[in-house]
mmCIF file of C-alpha atoms in Angstrom:
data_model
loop_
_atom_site.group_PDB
_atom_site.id
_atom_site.type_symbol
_atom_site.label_atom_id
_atom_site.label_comp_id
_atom_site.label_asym_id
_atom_site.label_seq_id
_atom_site.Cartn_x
_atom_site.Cartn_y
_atom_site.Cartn_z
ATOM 1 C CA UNK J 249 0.000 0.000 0.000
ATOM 2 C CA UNK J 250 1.181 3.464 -0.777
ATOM 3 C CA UNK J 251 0.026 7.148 -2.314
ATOM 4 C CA UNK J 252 1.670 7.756 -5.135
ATOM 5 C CA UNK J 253 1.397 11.450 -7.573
ATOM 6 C CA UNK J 254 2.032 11.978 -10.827
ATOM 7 C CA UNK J 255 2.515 15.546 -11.399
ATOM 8 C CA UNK J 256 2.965 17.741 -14.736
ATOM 9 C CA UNK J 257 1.448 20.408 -16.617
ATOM 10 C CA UNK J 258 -1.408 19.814 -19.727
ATOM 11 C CA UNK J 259 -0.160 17.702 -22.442
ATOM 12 C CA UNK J 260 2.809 16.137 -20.578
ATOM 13 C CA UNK J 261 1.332 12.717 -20.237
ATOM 14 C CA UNK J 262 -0.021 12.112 -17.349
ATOM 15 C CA UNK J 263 -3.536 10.582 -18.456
ATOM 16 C CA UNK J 264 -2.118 8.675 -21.464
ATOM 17 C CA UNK J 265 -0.015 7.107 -18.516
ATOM 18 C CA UNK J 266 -2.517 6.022 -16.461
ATOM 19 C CA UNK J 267 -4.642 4.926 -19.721
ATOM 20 C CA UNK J 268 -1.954 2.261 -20.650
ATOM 21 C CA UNK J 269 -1.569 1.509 -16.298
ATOM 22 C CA UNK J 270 -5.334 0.872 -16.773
ATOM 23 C CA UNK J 271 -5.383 -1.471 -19.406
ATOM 24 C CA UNK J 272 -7.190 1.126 -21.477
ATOM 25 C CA UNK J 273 -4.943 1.580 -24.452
ATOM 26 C CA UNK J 274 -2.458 -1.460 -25.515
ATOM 27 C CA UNK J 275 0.943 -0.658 -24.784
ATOM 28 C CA UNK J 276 4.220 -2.487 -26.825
ATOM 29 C CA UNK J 277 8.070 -2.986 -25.775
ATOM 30 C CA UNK J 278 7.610 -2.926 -21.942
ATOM 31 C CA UNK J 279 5.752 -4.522 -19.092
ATOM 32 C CA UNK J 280 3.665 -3.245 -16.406
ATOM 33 C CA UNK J 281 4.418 -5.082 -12.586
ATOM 34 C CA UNK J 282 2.189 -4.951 -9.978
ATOM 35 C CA UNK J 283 3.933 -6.533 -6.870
ATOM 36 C CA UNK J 284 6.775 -8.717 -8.230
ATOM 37 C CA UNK J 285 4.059 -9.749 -10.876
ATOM 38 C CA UNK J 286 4.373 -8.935 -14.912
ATOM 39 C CA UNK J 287 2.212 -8.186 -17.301
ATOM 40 C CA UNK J 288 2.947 -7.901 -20.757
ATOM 41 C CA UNK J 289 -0.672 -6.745 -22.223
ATOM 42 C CA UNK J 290 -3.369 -5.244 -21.049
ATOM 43 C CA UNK J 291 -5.462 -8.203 -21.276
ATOM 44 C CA UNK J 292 -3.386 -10.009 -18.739
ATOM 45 C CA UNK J 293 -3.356 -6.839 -16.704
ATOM 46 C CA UNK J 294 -7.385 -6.982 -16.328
ATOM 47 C CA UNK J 295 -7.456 -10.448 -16.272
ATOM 48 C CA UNK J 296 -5.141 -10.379 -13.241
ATOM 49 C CA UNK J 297 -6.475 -11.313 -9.378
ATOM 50 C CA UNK J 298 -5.400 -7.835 -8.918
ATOM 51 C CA UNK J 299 -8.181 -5.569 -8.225
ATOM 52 C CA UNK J 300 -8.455 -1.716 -9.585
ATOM 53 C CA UNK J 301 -10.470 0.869 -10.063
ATOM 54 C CA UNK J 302 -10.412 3.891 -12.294
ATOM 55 C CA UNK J 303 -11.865 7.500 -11.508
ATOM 56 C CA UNK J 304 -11.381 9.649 -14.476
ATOM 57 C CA UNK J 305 -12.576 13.308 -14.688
ATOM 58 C CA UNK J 306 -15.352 12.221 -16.835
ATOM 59 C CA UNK J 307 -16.400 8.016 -15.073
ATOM 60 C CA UNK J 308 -18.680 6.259 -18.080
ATOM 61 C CA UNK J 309 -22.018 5.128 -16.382
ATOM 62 C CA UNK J 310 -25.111 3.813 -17.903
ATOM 63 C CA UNK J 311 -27.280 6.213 -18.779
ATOM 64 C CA UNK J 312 -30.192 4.357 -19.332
ATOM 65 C CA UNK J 313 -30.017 3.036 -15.802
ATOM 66 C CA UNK J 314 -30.643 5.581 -12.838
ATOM 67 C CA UNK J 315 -28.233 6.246 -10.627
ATOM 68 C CA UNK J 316 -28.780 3.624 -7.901
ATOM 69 C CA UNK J 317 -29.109 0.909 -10.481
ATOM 70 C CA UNK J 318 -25.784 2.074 -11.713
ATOM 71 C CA UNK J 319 -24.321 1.126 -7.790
ATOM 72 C CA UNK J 320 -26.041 -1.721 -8.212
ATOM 73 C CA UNK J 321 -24.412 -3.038 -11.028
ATOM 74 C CA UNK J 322 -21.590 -3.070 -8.346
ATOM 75 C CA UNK J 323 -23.668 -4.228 -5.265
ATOM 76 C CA UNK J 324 -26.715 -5.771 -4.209
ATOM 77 C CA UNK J 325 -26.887 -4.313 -1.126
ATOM 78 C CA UNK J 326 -29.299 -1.892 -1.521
ATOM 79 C CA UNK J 327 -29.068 -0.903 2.517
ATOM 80 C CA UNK J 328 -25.171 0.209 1.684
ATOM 81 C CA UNK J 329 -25.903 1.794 -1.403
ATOM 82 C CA UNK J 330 -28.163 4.338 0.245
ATOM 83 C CA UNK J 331 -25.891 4.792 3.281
ATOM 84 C CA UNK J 332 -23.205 5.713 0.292
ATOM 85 C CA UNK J 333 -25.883 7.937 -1.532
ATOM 86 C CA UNK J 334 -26.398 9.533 1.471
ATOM 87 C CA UNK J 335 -22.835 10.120 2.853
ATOM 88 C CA UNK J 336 -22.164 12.099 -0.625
ATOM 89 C CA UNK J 337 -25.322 13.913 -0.773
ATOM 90 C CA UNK J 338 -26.382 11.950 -4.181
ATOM 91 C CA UNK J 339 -29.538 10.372 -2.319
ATOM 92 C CA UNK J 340 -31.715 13.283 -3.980
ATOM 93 C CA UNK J 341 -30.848 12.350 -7.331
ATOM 94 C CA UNK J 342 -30.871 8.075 -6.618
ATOM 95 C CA UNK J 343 -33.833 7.417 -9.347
ATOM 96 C CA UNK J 344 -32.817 10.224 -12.314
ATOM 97 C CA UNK J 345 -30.293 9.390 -14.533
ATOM 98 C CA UNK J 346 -26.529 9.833 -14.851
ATOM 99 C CA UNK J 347 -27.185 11.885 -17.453
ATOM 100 C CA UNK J 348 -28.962 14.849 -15.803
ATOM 101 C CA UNK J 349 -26.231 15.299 -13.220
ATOM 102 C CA UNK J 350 -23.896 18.141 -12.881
ATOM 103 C CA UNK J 351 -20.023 17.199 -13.583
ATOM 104 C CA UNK J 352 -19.411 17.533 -9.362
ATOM 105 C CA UNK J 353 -22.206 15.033 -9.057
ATOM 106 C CA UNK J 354 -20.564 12.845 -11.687
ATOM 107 C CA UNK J 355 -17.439 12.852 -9.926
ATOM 108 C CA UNK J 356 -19.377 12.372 -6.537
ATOM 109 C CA UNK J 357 -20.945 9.271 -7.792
ATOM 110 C CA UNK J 358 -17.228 7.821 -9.425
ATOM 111 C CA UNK J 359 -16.550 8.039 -5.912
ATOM 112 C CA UNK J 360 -19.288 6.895 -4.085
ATOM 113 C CA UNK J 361 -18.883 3.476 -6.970
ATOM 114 C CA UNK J 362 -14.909 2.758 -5.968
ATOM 115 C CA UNK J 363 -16.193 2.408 -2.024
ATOM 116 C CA UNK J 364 -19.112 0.100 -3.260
ATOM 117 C CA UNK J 365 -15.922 -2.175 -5.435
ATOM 118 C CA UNK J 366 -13.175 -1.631 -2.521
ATOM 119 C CA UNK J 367 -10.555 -2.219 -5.206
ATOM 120 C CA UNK J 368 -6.730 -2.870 -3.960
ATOM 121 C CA UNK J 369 -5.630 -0.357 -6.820
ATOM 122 C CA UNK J 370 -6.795 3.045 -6.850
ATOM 123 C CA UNK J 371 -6.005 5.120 -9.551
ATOM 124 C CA UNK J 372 -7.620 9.093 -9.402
ATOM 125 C CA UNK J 373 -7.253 11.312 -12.693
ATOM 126 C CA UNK J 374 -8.024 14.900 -11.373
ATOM 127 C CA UNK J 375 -10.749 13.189 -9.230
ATOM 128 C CA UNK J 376 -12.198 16.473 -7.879
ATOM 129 C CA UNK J 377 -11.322 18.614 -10.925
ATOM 130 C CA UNK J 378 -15.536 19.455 -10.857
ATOM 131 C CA UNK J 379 -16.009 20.466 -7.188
ATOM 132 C CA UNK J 380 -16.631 23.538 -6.035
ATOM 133 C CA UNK J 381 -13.926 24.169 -2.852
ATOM 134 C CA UNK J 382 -16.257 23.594 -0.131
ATOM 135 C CA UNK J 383 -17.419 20.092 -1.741
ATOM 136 C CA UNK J 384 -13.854 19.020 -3.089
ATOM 137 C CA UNK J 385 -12.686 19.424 1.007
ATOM 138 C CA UNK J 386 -15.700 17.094 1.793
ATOM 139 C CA UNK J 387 -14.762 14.585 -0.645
ATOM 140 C CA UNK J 388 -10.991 14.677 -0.308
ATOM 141 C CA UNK J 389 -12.505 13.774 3.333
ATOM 142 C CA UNK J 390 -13.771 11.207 2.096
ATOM 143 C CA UNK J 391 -11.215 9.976 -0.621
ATOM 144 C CA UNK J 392 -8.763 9.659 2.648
ATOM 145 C CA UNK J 393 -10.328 7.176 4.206
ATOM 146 C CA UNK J 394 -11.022 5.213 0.632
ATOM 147 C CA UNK J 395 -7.226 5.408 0.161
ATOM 148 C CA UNK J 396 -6.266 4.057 3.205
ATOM 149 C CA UNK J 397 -4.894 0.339 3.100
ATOM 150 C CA UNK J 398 -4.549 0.034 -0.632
ATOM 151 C CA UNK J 399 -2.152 0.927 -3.335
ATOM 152 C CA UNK J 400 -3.546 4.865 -4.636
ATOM 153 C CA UNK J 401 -1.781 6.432 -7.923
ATOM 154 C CA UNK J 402 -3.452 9.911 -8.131
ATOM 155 C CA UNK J 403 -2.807 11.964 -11.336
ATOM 156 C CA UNK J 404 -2.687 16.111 -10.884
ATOM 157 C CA UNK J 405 -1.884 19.372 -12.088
ATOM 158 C CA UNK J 406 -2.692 21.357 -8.983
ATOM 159 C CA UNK J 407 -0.255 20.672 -6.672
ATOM 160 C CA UNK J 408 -2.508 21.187 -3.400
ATOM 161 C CA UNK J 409 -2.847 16.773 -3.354
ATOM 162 C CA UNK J 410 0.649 16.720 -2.569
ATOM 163 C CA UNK J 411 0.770 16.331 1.079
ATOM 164 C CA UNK J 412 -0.018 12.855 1.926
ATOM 165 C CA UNK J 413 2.011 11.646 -1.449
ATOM 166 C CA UNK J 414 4.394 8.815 -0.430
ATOM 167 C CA UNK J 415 6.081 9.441 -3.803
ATOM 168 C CA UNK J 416 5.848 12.057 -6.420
ATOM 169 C CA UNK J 417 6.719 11.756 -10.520
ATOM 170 C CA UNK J 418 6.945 14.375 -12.351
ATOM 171 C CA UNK J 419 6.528 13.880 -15.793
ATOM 172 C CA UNK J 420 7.415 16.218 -19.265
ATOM 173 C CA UNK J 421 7.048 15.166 -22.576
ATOM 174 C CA UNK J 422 5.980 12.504 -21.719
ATOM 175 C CA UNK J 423 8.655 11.403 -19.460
ATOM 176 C CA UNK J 424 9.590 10.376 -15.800
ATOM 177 C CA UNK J 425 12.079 13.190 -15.413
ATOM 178 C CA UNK J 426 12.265 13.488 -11.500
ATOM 179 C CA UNK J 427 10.818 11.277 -8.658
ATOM 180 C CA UNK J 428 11.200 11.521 -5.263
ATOM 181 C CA UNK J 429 9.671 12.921 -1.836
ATOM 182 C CA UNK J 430 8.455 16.357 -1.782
ATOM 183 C CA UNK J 431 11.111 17.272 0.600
ATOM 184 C CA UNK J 432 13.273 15.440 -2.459
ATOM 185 C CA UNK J 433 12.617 17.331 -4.919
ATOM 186 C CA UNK J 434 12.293 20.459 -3.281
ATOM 187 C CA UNK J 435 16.083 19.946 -1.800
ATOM 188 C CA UNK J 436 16.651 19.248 -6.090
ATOM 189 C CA UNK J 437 15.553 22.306 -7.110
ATOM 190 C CA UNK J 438 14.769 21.433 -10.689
ATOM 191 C CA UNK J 439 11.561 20.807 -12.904
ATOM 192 C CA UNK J 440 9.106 19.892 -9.370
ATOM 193 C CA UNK J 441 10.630 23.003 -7.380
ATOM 194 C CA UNK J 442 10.269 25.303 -10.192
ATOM 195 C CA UNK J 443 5.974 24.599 -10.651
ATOM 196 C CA UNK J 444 5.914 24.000 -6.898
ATOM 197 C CA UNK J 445 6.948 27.432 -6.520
ATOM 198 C CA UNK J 446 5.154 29.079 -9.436
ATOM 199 C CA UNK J 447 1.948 27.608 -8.399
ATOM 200 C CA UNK J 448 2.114 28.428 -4.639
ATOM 201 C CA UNK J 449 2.937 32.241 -5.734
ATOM 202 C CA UNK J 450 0.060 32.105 -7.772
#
């Protein structure tokens, strides 16, 4: 178990990264390991015993299903699903459709889905990109607790999801062109100390 960020501006790769981690492009001339364990396609990556769940800044649910049917394509326990309905504020909008929510809604019910699955991977592209700040400090509540115990790769631009990272990457170009602790790359002063800085002047 760990938290792990990838950091770097638009364009440098970040989400094409986390596609290919995700099985959701094919990927050729490397291999992905998980634990000691290999894999050299994506099909053996999804196939594996390994666990993992996805939370984009725009999840795919089924819009022709409302949005506790959607849970319950993940659960039967229709008790749990309302107590996670509830605990995000989506119980208001349980029988409408994914389709008439807002995009902080959205990203509210991505979230409220990975604690139905309890996956062992957790992978979070710009998770709370759609929350206004008073929501996004609920759910980051909330996304703490999820992340505990398990392996969590979180993708981000905004550097204020730093603090609890285990591990930061920054990538350019798409490249791994520093890793390290903050502290680490800080004490570097190069590519991560330069946005780091930029951003908190901002």
């Amino acid at each position: 178990a760990g938290f792990y960020l990838l950091y770097g501006e638009s364009g440098s790769g970040k989400t094409t990264l986390i596609n290919i981690l995700s099985g959701m492009i094919p990927f050729e001339g490397g291999k992905i390991s998980v634990n000691g364990q290999a894999f050299t396609t994506c099909v053996d990556w999804q196939d594996s015993a390994l666990s993992f769940d996805y939370i984009t800044q725009d999840s795919f649910f089924a819009d022709f299903l409302t949005v506790s049917e959607n849970l319950e394509l993940i659960s039967d326990d229709k008790e749990k699903i309302a107590a996670v309905l509830s605990q995000f504020g989506l119980s208001h909008v349980a029988v409408q459709s994914p389709a008439t929510l807002s995009g902080g809604e959205r990203q509210r019910l991505s979230i409220a889905r990975v604690f139905l699955k309890d996956p062992a991977i957790l992978i979070l592209d710009e998770a709370t990109s759609a929350l206004d700040n008073t929501t996004e400090v609920l759910i980051q509540q909330a996304l703490d607790e999820l992340c505990r115990g398990r392996t969590t790769l979180v993708v981000a631009h905004r550097l204020s999801t730093i603090r609890n990272a285990d591990e930061i990457a920054v990538i350019a170009d798409g490249h791994i062109k520093e890793q390290g602790s903050h502290e680490a790359l800080l004490a570097k002063d190069g590519i991560y100390a330069k946005l780091y800085k930029e951003q908190f002047r901002q």
